[in-house]
Coordinates of C-alpha atoms in Angstrom, one line a residue:
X121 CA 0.0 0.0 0.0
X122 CA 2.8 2.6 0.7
X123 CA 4.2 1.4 -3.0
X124 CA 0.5 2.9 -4.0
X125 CA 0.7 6.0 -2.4
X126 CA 3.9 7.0 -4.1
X127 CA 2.6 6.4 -7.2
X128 CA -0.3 8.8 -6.7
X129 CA -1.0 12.2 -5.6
X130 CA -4.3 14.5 -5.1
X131 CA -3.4 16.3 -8.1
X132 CA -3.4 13.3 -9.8
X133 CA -6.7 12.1 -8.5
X134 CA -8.2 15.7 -9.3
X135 CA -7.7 15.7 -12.9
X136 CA -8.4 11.7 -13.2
X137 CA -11.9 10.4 -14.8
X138 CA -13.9 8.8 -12.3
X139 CA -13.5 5.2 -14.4
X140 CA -9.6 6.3 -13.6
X141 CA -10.1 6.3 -10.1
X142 CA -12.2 3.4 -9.7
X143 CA -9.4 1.6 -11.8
X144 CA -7.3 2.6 -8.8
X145 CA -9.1 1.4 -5.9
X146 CA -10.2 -1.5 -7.6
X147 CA -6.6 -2.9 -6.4
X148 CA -7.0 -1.2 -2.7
X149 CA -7.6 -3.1 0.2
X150 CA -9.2 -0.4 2.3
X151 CA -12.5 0.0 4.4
X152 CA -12.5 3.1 2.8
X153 CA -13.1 2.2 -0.7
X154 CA -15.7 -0.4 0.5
X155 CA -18.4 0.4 -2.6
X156 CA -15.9 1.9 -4.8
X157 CA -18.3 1.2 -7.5
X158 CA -21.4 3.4 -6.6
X159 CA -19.4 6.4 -5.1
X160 CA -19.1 9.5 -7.2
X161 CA -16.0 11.2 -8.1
X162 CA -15.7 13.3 -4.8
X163 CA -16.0 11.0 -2.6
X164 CA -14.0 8.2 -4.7
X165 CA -10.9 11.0 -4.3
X166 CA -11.7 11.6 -0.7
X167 CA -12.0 7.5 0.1
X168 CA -8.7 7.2 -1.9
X169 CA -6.7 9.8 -0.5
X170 CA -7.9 8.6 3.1
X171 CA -6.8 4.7 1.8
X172 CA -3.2 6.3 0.2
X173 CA -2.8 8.5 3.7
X174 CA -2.6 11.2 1.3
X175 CA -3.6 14.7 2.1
X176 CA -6.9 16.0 1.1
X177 CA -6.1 19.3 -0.5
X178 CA -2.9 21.1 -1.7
X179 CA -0.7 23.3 0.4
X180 CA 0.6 26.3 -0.3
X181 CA 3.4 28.0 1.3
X182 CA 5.1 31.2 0.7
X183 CA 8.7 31.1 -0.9
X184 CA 11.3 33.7 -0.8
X185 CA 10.2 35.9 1.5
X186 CA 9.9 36.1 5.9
X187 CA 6.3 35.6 6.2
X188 CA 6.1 35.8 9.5
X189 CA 8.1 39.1 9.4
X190 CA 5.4 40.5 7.0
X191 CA 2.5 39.0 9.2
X192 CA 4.3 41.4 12.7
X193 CA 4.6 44.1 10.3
X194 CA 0.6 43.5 8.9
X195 CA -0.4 43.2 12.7
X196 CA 1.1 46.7 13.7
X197 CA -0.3 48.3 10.5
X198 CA -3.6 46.8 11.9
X199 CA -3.0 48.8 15.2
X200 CA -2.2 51.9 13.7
X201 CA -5.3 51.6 11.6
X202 CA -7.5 51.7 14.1
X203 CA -5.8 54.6 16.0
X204 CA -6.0 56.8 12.7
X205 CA -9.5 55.7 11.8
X206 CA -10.3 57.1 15.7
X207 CA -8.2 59.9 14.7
X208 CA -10.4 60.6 11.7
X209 CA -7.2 61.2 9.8
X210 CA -7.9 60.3 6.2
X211 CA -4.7 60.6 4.8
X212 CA -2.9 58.3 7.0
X213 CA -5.4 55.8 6.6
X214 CA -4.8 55.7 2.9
X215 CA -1.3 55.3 3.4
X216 CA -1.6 52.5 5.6
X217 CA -4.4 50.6 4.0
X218 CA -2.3 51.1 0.7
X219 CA 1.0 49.7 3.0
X220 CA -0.9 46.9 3.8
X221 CA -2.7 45.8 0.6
X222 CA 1.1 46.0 -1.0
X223 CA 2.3 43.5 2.2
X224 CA -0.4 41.1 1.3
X225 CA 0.4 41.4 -2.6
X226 CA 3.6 40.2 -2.0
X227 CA 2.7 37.0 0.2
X228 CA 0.1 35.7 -2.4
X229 CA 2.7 36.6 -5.1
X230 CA 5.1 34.4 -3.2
X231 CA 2.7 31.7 -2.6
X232 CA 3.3 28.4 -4.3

């Protein structure tokens, strides 16, 4: 079963007919894939994935840049937000706001 599990990957599975995937379990010894036949191509993928002790979805982490230096930089600009939004000081506010929108640019830009 782990030789299975190398061979696929959600990805895989995603992109995969559902006469694909019930190819695949068909040679799975799992409680999971009990009915492999009758399920439908969401639950096939979850039931396989669960089998393969794969992981459900894909992860994405930021490459190339500190996050966590960006998100203590993100939280302070929260602060001073709300002190110039109680300050009624419109000009600072559009600073920041624009400061922060560029911080979170970049993480989703470096976001693989």
């Amino acid at each position: 079963m782990a030789e299975e599990a190398k061979k696929h990957s959600y990805d895989e599975f995603k992109h995969s007919t559902v006469v694909q995937l019930r190819e695949i379990a068909k040679g799975i010894e799992h409680e999971a894939l009990q009915g492999y036949t009758q399920l439908n191509k969401d639950h096939l993928i979850t039931a396989l994935c669960k089998a393969l002790n794969l992981e459900t979805h894909a992860h994405h982490e930021a490459r190339g840049i500190d996050k966590s230096k960006f998100k203590a930089q993100l939280k302070v600009l929260k602060k001073e937000r709300e002190d110039a939004l109680a300050a009624h000081d419109h000009a600072k506010l559009k600073v920041i706001r624009r400061h922060r929108h560029s911080l979170m640019h970049r993480i989703r830009a470096a976001t693989v």
